[in-house]
mmCIF file of C-alpha atoms in Angstrom:
data_model
loop_
_atom_site.group_PDB
_atom_site.id
_atom_site.type_symbol
_atom_site.label_atom_id
_atom_site.label_comp_id
_atom_site.label_asym_id
_atom_site.label_seq_id
_atom_site.Cartn_x
_atom_site.Cartn_y
_atom_site.Cartn_z
ATOM 1 C CA MET T 1 -11.441 3.252 -2.446
ATOM 2 C CA GLU T 2 -10.686 -0.205 -1.112
ATOM 3 C CA PHE T 3 -7.141 -1.536 -1.197
ATOM 4 C CA ARG T 4 -5.544 -4.910 -0.646
ATOM 5 C CA ALA T 5 -2.127 -6.538 -0.694
ATOM 6 C CA GLY T 6 -0.763 -6.840 -4.216
ATOM 7 C CA ASP T 7 -2.437 -3.720 -5.614
ATOM 8 C CA VAL T 8 -0.182 -1.760 -7.952
ATOM 9 C CA LEU T 9 -0.962 1.954 -7.679
ATOM 10 C CA THR T 10 0.059 5.325 -9.018
ATOM 11 C CA ILE T 11 0.114 7.824 -6.143
ATOM 12 C CA SER T 12 0.710 11.577 -6.197
ATOM 13 C CA CYS T 13 0.092 14.709 -4.155
ATOM 14 C CA PRO T 14 0.107 18.329 -5.395
ATOM 15 C CA PHE T 15 3.184 20.264 -4.263
ATOM 16 C CA VAL T 16 2.472 23.030 -1.745
ATOM 17 C CA GLU T 17 4.741 25.707 -0.303
ATOM 18 C CA THR T 18 6.298 25.353 3.122
ATOM 19 C CA THR T 19 9.358 26.344 5.187
ATOM 20 C CA VAL T 20 12.541 24.434 5.999
ATOM 21 C CA MET T 21 12.826 24.311 9.798
ATOM 22 C CA ARG T 22 16.022 22.322 10.333
ATOM 23 C CA VAL T 23 18.744 20.669 8.270
ATOM 24 C CA SER T 24 21.006 17.810 9.376
ATOM 25 C CA GLU T 25 23.537 15.642 7.587
ATOM 26 C CA TRP T 26 20.857 13.145 6.587
ATOM 27 C CA HIS T 27 17.474 14.887 6.793
ATOM 28 C CA VAL T 28 15.601 18.096 6.118
ATOM 29 C CA ALA T 29 12.751 18.974 8.487
ATOM 30 C CA VAL T 30 9.950 21.005 6.920
ATOM 31 C CA ARG T 31 6.815 22.506 8.438
ATOM 32 C CA TRP T 32 4.188 19.914 7.507
ATOM 33 C CA PRO T 33 1.336 21.542 5.565
ATOM 34 C CA TRP T 34 -1.424 19.070 6.315
ATOM 35 C CA TRP T 35 -1.642 17.495 9.780
ATOM 36 C CA GLN T 36 -2.624 19.090 13.099
ATOM 37 C CA VAL T 37 -1.334 18.400 16.612
ATOM 38 C CA ASP T 38 -3.568 15.949 18.508
ATOM 39 C CA PRO T 39 -4.176 17.713 21.865
ATOM 40 C CA ASP T 40 -5.541 14.553 23.505
ATOM 41 C CA VAL T 41 -2.360 12.508 23.036
ATOM 42 C CA ARG T 42 0.059 13.115 25.909
ATOM 43 C CA TRP T 43 2.678 10.459 25.220
ATOM 44 C CA ALA T 44 3.650 11.924 21.817
ATOM 45 C CA ARG T 45 3.915 15.686 21.333
ATOM 46 C CA TRP T 46 4.364 16.363 17.644
ATOM 47 C CA ASP T 47 6.246 19.573 16.788
ATOM 48 C CA GLY T 48 4.486 20.149 13.469
ATOM 49 C CA ASN T 49 7.512 19.222 11.342
ATOM 50 C CA ALA T 50 8.325 16.226 9.156
ATOM 51 C CA ALA T 51 11.834 14.980 8.348
ATOM 52 C CA LEU T 52 12.630 13.978 4.770
ATOM 53 C CA ALA T 53 15.766 12.298 3.454
ATOM 54 C CA ARG T 54 18.240 14.774 1.952
ATOM 55 C CA ASP T 55 19.404 12.830 -1.128
ATOM 56 C CA PRO T 56 19.395 9.411 -2.843
ATOM 57 C CA GLU T 57 22.424 8.338 -0.789
ATOM 58 C CA THR T 58 20.410 8.639 2.417
ATOM 59 C CA PHE T 59 18.999 5.363 3.758
ATOM 60 C CA ASP T 60 15.384 6.606 3.972
ATOM 61 C CA TRP T 61 15.301 8.032 0.445
ATOM 62 C CA ALA T 62 14.267 4.807 -1.298
ATOM 63 C CA ASN T 63 11.407 4.270 1.151
ATOM 64 C CA GLU T 64 9.880 7.758 1.015
ATOM 65 C CA LEU T 65 7.154 9.113 -1.238
ATOM 66 C CA PHE T 66 7.414 12.822 -0.470
ATOM 67 C CA ARG T 67 9.976 14.999 -2.245
ATOM 68 C CA THR T 68 10.865 18.687 -2.074
ATOM 69 C CA ASP T 69 11.284 21.258 -4.830
ATOM 70 C CA PRO T 70 14.032 22.322 -4.991
ATOM 71 C CA SER T 71 15.799 19.092 -4.023
ATOM 72 C CA ALA T 72 16.264 18.594 -0.284
ATOM 73 C CA GLY T 73 20.021 18.357 -0.765
ATOM 74 C CA VAL T 74 20.328 22.090 -1.515
ATOM 75 C CA LEU T 75 17.939 23.399 1.141
ATOM 76 C CA VAL T 76 18.973 25.369 4.212
ATOM 77 C CA ALA T 77 17.102 26.280 7.390
ATOM 78 C CA GLY T 78 14.656 29.122 6.808
ATOM 79 C CA ALA T 79 14.390 28.528 3.058
ATOM 80 C CA ARG T 80 11.064 28.267 1.310
ATOM 81 C CA CYS T 81 10.347 25.147 -0.732
ATOM 82 C CA ARG T 82 7.491 23.007 -1.950
ATOM 83 C CA VAL T 83 6.666 19.505 -0.738
ATOM 84 C CA GLY T 84 4.512 16.842 -2.409
ATOM 85 C CA ILE T 85 4.569 13.507 -4.175
ATOM 86 C CA PRO T 86 5.433 13.319 -7.877
ATOM 87 C CA PRO T 87 3.476 10.594 -9.727
ATOM 88 C CA THR T 88 4.979 7.406 -8.329
ATOM 89 C CA VAL T 89 4.186 3.735 -8.983
ATOM 90 C CA VAL T 90 4.052 1.619 -5.825
ATOM 91 C CA HIS T 91 2.702 -1.748 -4.778
ATOM 92 C CA VAL T 92 0.848 -2.548 -1.556
ATOM 93 C CA MET T 93 2.534 -4.878 0.914
ATOM 94 C CA ASP T 94 -0.470 -4.883 3.234
ATOM 95 C CA VAL T 95 -3.350 -2.813 4.573
ATOM 96 C CA VAL T 96 -3.598 -2.336 8.344
ATOM 97 C CA SER T 97 -6.891 -1.214 9.906
ATOM 98 C CA PHE T 98 -7.375 0.421 13.321
ATOM 99 C CA ASP T 99 -10.510 0.459 15.476
ATOM 100 C CA PRO T 100 -10.397 2.806 17.301
ATOM 101 C CA PRO T 101 -8.261 5.010 15.040
ATOM 102 C CA LEU T 102 -4.530 4.942 15.743
ATOM 103 C CA GLU T 103 -3.083 7.550 18.116
ATOM 104 C CA THR T 104 0.023 9.087 16.532
ATOM 105 C CA GLY T 105 0.145 12.559 18.098
ATOM 106 C CA MET T 106 -1.260 13.990 14.862
ATOM 107 C CA LEU T 107 -4.736 14.629 13.505
ATOM 108 C CA PRO T 108 -6.552 13.118 11.757
ATOM 109 C CA ARG T 109 -6.016 9.755 13.427
ATOM 110 C CA PRO T 110 -5.692 7.065 10.753
ATOM 111 C CA ARG T 111 -8.294 4.321 10.485
ATOM 112 C CA ARG T 112 -6.104 2.408 8.051
ATOM 113 C CA LEU T 113 -2.597 2.572 6.662
ATOM 114 C CA LEU T 114 -1.217 1.353 3.367
ATOM 115 C CA ASN T 115 2.241 -0.171 3.636
ATOM 116 C CA LEU T 116 3.890 0.499 0.275
ATOM 117 C CA LEU T 117 6.984 -0.369 -1.732
ATOM 118 C CA HIS T 118 8.235 1.521 -4.761
ATOM 119 C CA LYS T 119 8.009 -0.109 -8.175
ATOM 120 C CA GLY T 120 11.071 -2.279 -8.705
ATOM 121 C CA VAL T 121 11.446 -3.189 -5.027
ATOM 122 C CA SER T 122 10.520 -6.726 -3.955
ATOM 123 C CA VAL T 123 9.219 -7.665 -0.518
ATOM 124 C CA ASP T 124 11.990 -8.895 1.770
ATOM 125 C CA LEU T 125 10.288 -11.314 4.137
ATOM 126 C CA ASP T 126 13.268 -11.109 6.510
ATOM 127 C CA SER T 127 13.157 -7.301 6.818
ATOM 128 C CA ASP T 128 11.114 -5.306 9.316
ATOM 129 C CA ASP T 129 12.166 -1.953 7.852
ATOM 130 C CA GLN T 130 10.890 -1.829 4.305
ATOM 131 C CA GLY T 131 8.792 0.711 2.498
ATOM 132 C CA CYS T 132 6.600 3.456 3.908
ATOM 133 C CA SER T 133 3.116 3.833 5.336
ATOM 134 C CA ILE T 134 0.479 6.375 4.335
ATOM 135 C CA ASP T 135 -3.083 7.145 5.386
ATOM 136 C CA PRO T 136 -5.244 7.167 2.242
ATOM 137 C CA ASP T 137 -8.141 8.839 4.073
ATOM 138 C CA GLY T 138 -6.435 11.737 5.874
ATOM 139 C CA ASP T 139 -6.015 15.425 5.100
ATOM 140 C CA ILE T 140 -3.226 14.977 2.550
ATOM 141 C CA PRO T 141 -4.850 15.465 -0.902
ATOM 142 C CA LEU T 142 -3.619 12.216 -2.396
ATOM 143 C CA SER T 143 -4.485 11.070 -5.901
ATOM 144 C CA ILE T 144 -4.427 7.279 -6.099
ATOM 145 C CA GLU T 145 -5.066 5.232 -9.234
ATOM 146 C CA LEU T 146 -5.277 1.444 -9.351
ATOM 147 C CA LEU T 147 -3.047 0.171 -12.162
ATOM 148 C CA PHE T 148 -3.347 -3.558 -11.592
ATOM 149 C CA ARG T 149 -4.891 -5.912 -9.045
ATOM 150 C CA PRO T 150 -3.996 -9.597 -9.210
ATOM 151 C CA TYR T 151 -7.134 -11.728 -9.018
ATOM 152 C CA ALA T 152 -9.293 -8.625 -9.343
ATOM 153 C CA PHE T 153 -12.297 -10.848 -10.081
ATOM 154 C CA LEU T 154 -12.153 -12.416 -6.590
ATOM 155 C CA ASP T 155 -13.208 -11.006 -3.216
ATOM 156 C CA LEU T 156 -11.202 -11.603 -0.065
ATOM 157 C CA GLY T 157 -12.607 -14.630 1.724
ATOM 158 C CA ASP T 158 -13.994 -16.315 -1.414
ATOM 159 C CA ASP T 159 -14.232 -20.104 -1.217
ATOM 160 C CA LEU T 160 -13.457 -21.858 -4.491
ATOM 161 C CA VAL T 161 -12.754 -25.254 -5.975
ATOM 162 C CA ASP T 162 -10.060 -25.615 -8.626
ATOM 163 C CA ALA T 163 -9.777 -27.791 -11.739
ATOM 164 C CA ALA T 164 -8.166 -30.567 -9.677
ATOM 165 C CA GLY T 165 -11.083 -30.642 -7.241
ATOM 166 C CA ARG T 166 -9.187 -28.956 -4.405
ATOM 167 C CA ALA T 167 -11.025 -26.415 -2.222
ATOM 168 C CA TRP T 168 -9.356 -23.092 -1.414
ATOM 169 C CA ARG T 169 -9.988 -19.863 0.453
ATOM 170 C CA PHE T 170 -8.709 -16.689 -1.204
ATOM 171 C CA ASP T 171 -7.271 -14.162 1.247
ATOM 172 C CA GLY T 172 -5.198 -12.296 -1.336
ATOM 173 C CA PRO T 173 -2.935 -13.225 -4.247
ATOM 174 C CA TRP T 174 -0.121 -14.301 -1.922
ATOM 175 C CA ILE T 175 -2.380 -16.036 0.609
ATOM 176 C CA TRP T 176 -4.262 -19.042 -0.744
ATOM 177 C CA HIS T 177 -5.434 -21.435 1.979
ATOM 178 C CA PRO T 178 -5.973 -25.017 0.725
ATOM 179 C CA TYR T 179 -8.584 -26.794 2.813
ATOM 180 C CA ASP T 180 -6.776 -30.114 2.385
ATOM 181 C CA GLY T 181 -3.686 -28.697 4.110
ATOM 182 C CA LEU T 182 -1.398 -29.578 1.219
ATOM 183 C CA SER T 183 0.908 -27.170 -0.593
ATOM 184 C CA GLY T 184 0.685 -25.844 -4.139
ATOM 185 C CA VAL T 185 -1.332 -23.271 -6.047
ATOM 186 C CA PRO T 186 -4.874 -23.464 -7.483
ATOM 187 C CA ALA T 187 -5.291 -25.007 -10.937
ATOM 188 C CA TRP T 188 -7.491 -22.995 -13.280
ATOM 189 C CA PRO T 189 -10.393 -22.802 -14.113
ATOM 190 C CA LEU T 190 -11.875 -21.946 -10.717
ATOM 191 C CA THR T 191 -15.439 -22.403 -9.489
ATOM 192 C CA LEU T 192 -16.857 -20.110 -6.824
ATOM 193 C CA LEU T 193 -18.434 -21.939 -3.881
ATOM 194 C CA ASN T 194 -19.155 -19.139 -1.422
ATOM 195 C CA ARG T 195 -18.757 -15.368 -1.149
ATOM 196 C CA VAL T 196 -18.730 -13.858 2.343
ATOM 197 C CA GLY T 197 -21.684 -11.608 3.122
ATOM 198 C CA LEU T 198 -23.355 -11.961 -0.276
ATOM 199 C CA GLU T 199 -26.021 -14.172 -1.748
ATOM 200 C CA LEU T 200 -24.235 -16.270 -4.351
ATOM 201 C CA LEU T 201 -25.750 -15.544 -7.767
ATOM 202 C CA PRO T 202 -25.181 -17.391 -11.054
ATOM 203 C CA GLU T 203 -23.460 -14.343 -12.526
ATOM 204 C CA HIS T 204 -20.857 -14.446 -9.746
ATOM 205 C CA ARG T 205 -19.891 -17.976 -10.721
ATOM 206 C CA ALA T 206 -20.034 -17.131 -14.421
ATOM 207 C CA GLU T 207 -17.672 -14.163 -14.008
ATOM 208 C CA ILE T 208 -15.012 -16.253 -12.289
ATOM 209 C CA ALA T 209 -15.425 -19.181 -14.654
ATOM 210 C CA ALA T 210 -14.915 -16.846 -17.607
ATOM 211 C CA ALA T 211 -11.931 -15.069 -16.009
ATOM 212 C CA THR T 212 -10.134 -18.363 -15.350
ATOM 213 C CA ALA T 213 -11.176 -20.267 -18.475
ATOM 214 C CA THR T 214 -7.707 -19.572 -19.880
ATOM 215 C CA GLY T 215 -4.412 -18.719 -18.228
ATOM 216 C CA SER T 216 -3.178 -19.876 -14.840
ATOM 217 C CA HIS T 217 -2.200 -18.757 -11.388
ATOM 218 C CA SER T 218 1.365 -18.299 -12.623
ATOM 219 C CA ASN T 219 0.221 -16.107 -15.499
ATOM 220 C CA GLU T 220 -1.692 -13.863 -13.074
ATOM 221 C CA ILE T 221 1.379 -13.447 -10.884
ATOM 222 C CA ASP T 222 3.606 -12.860 -13.918
ATOM 223 C CA GLN T 223 1.284 -10.048 -14.983
ATOM 224 C CA TRP T 224 1.619 -8.498 -11.538
ATOM 225 C CA SER T 225 5.413 -8.697 -11.813
ATOM 226 C CA ILE T 226 5.299 -6.722 -15.076
ATOM 227 C CA TYR T 227 3.412 -3.853 -13.421
ATOM 228 C CA ALA T 228 5.314 -3.909 -10.122
ATOM 229 C CA GLU T 229 8.693 -4.752 -11.683
ATOM 230 C CA ALA T 230 9.258 -6.908 -8.610
ATOM 231 C CA ALA T 231 9.196 -10.529 -7.492
ATOM 232 C CA PRO T 232 6.131 -11.667 -5.537
ATOM 233 C CA PRO T 233 6.687 -12.527 -1.865
ATOM 234 C CA VAL T 234 5.551 -16.113 -2.572
ATOM 235 C CA HIS T 235 4.859 -18.057 -5.759
#
């Protein structure tokens, strides 16, 4: 499955049994059921555990996806519990790719990471410590469903001309590059000029013309806000 910034997703992971290894005031460390130690990484020696926030008052709680059953707040070292992700609606801040795969001290090494925010949380452009990251391709048996994608009818890198005759490049719903260097947003309807890596066919243009025959850029972003229950990073 391909992902891009702005995607609104439902993500979950079946709960599996594990052991509580350590408990602190703020976190519970559990034996992680999925990853393996990467023997070829010397600078980071992973101990096989993962720390999870203990309760909703803990700073990391709002950023995390994984939860324990029973709740982490009642767990003690040596206890058995289950860990997984209950069905959770998130939106994608960005997708980061790695070539070669990223060395983390754990296997498998991720080739891409999704940086996610929970539904109801808006992107803070001044914060470097928002949300969580997850590898959609690793050993964790994630179930991911696309709920809404703004501008789903466009491909990243599409060149278009809008109703006002302005040319644009689409690099995602928050990143429209006007070729005239001026500010603003594209005026619908849109006409496709070029699609990277593909022969441009009449049906490609027809699809986009039909999708933008009514509505507007603002309507598309408003629809996203309904699903994400958040404000877009830019308008």
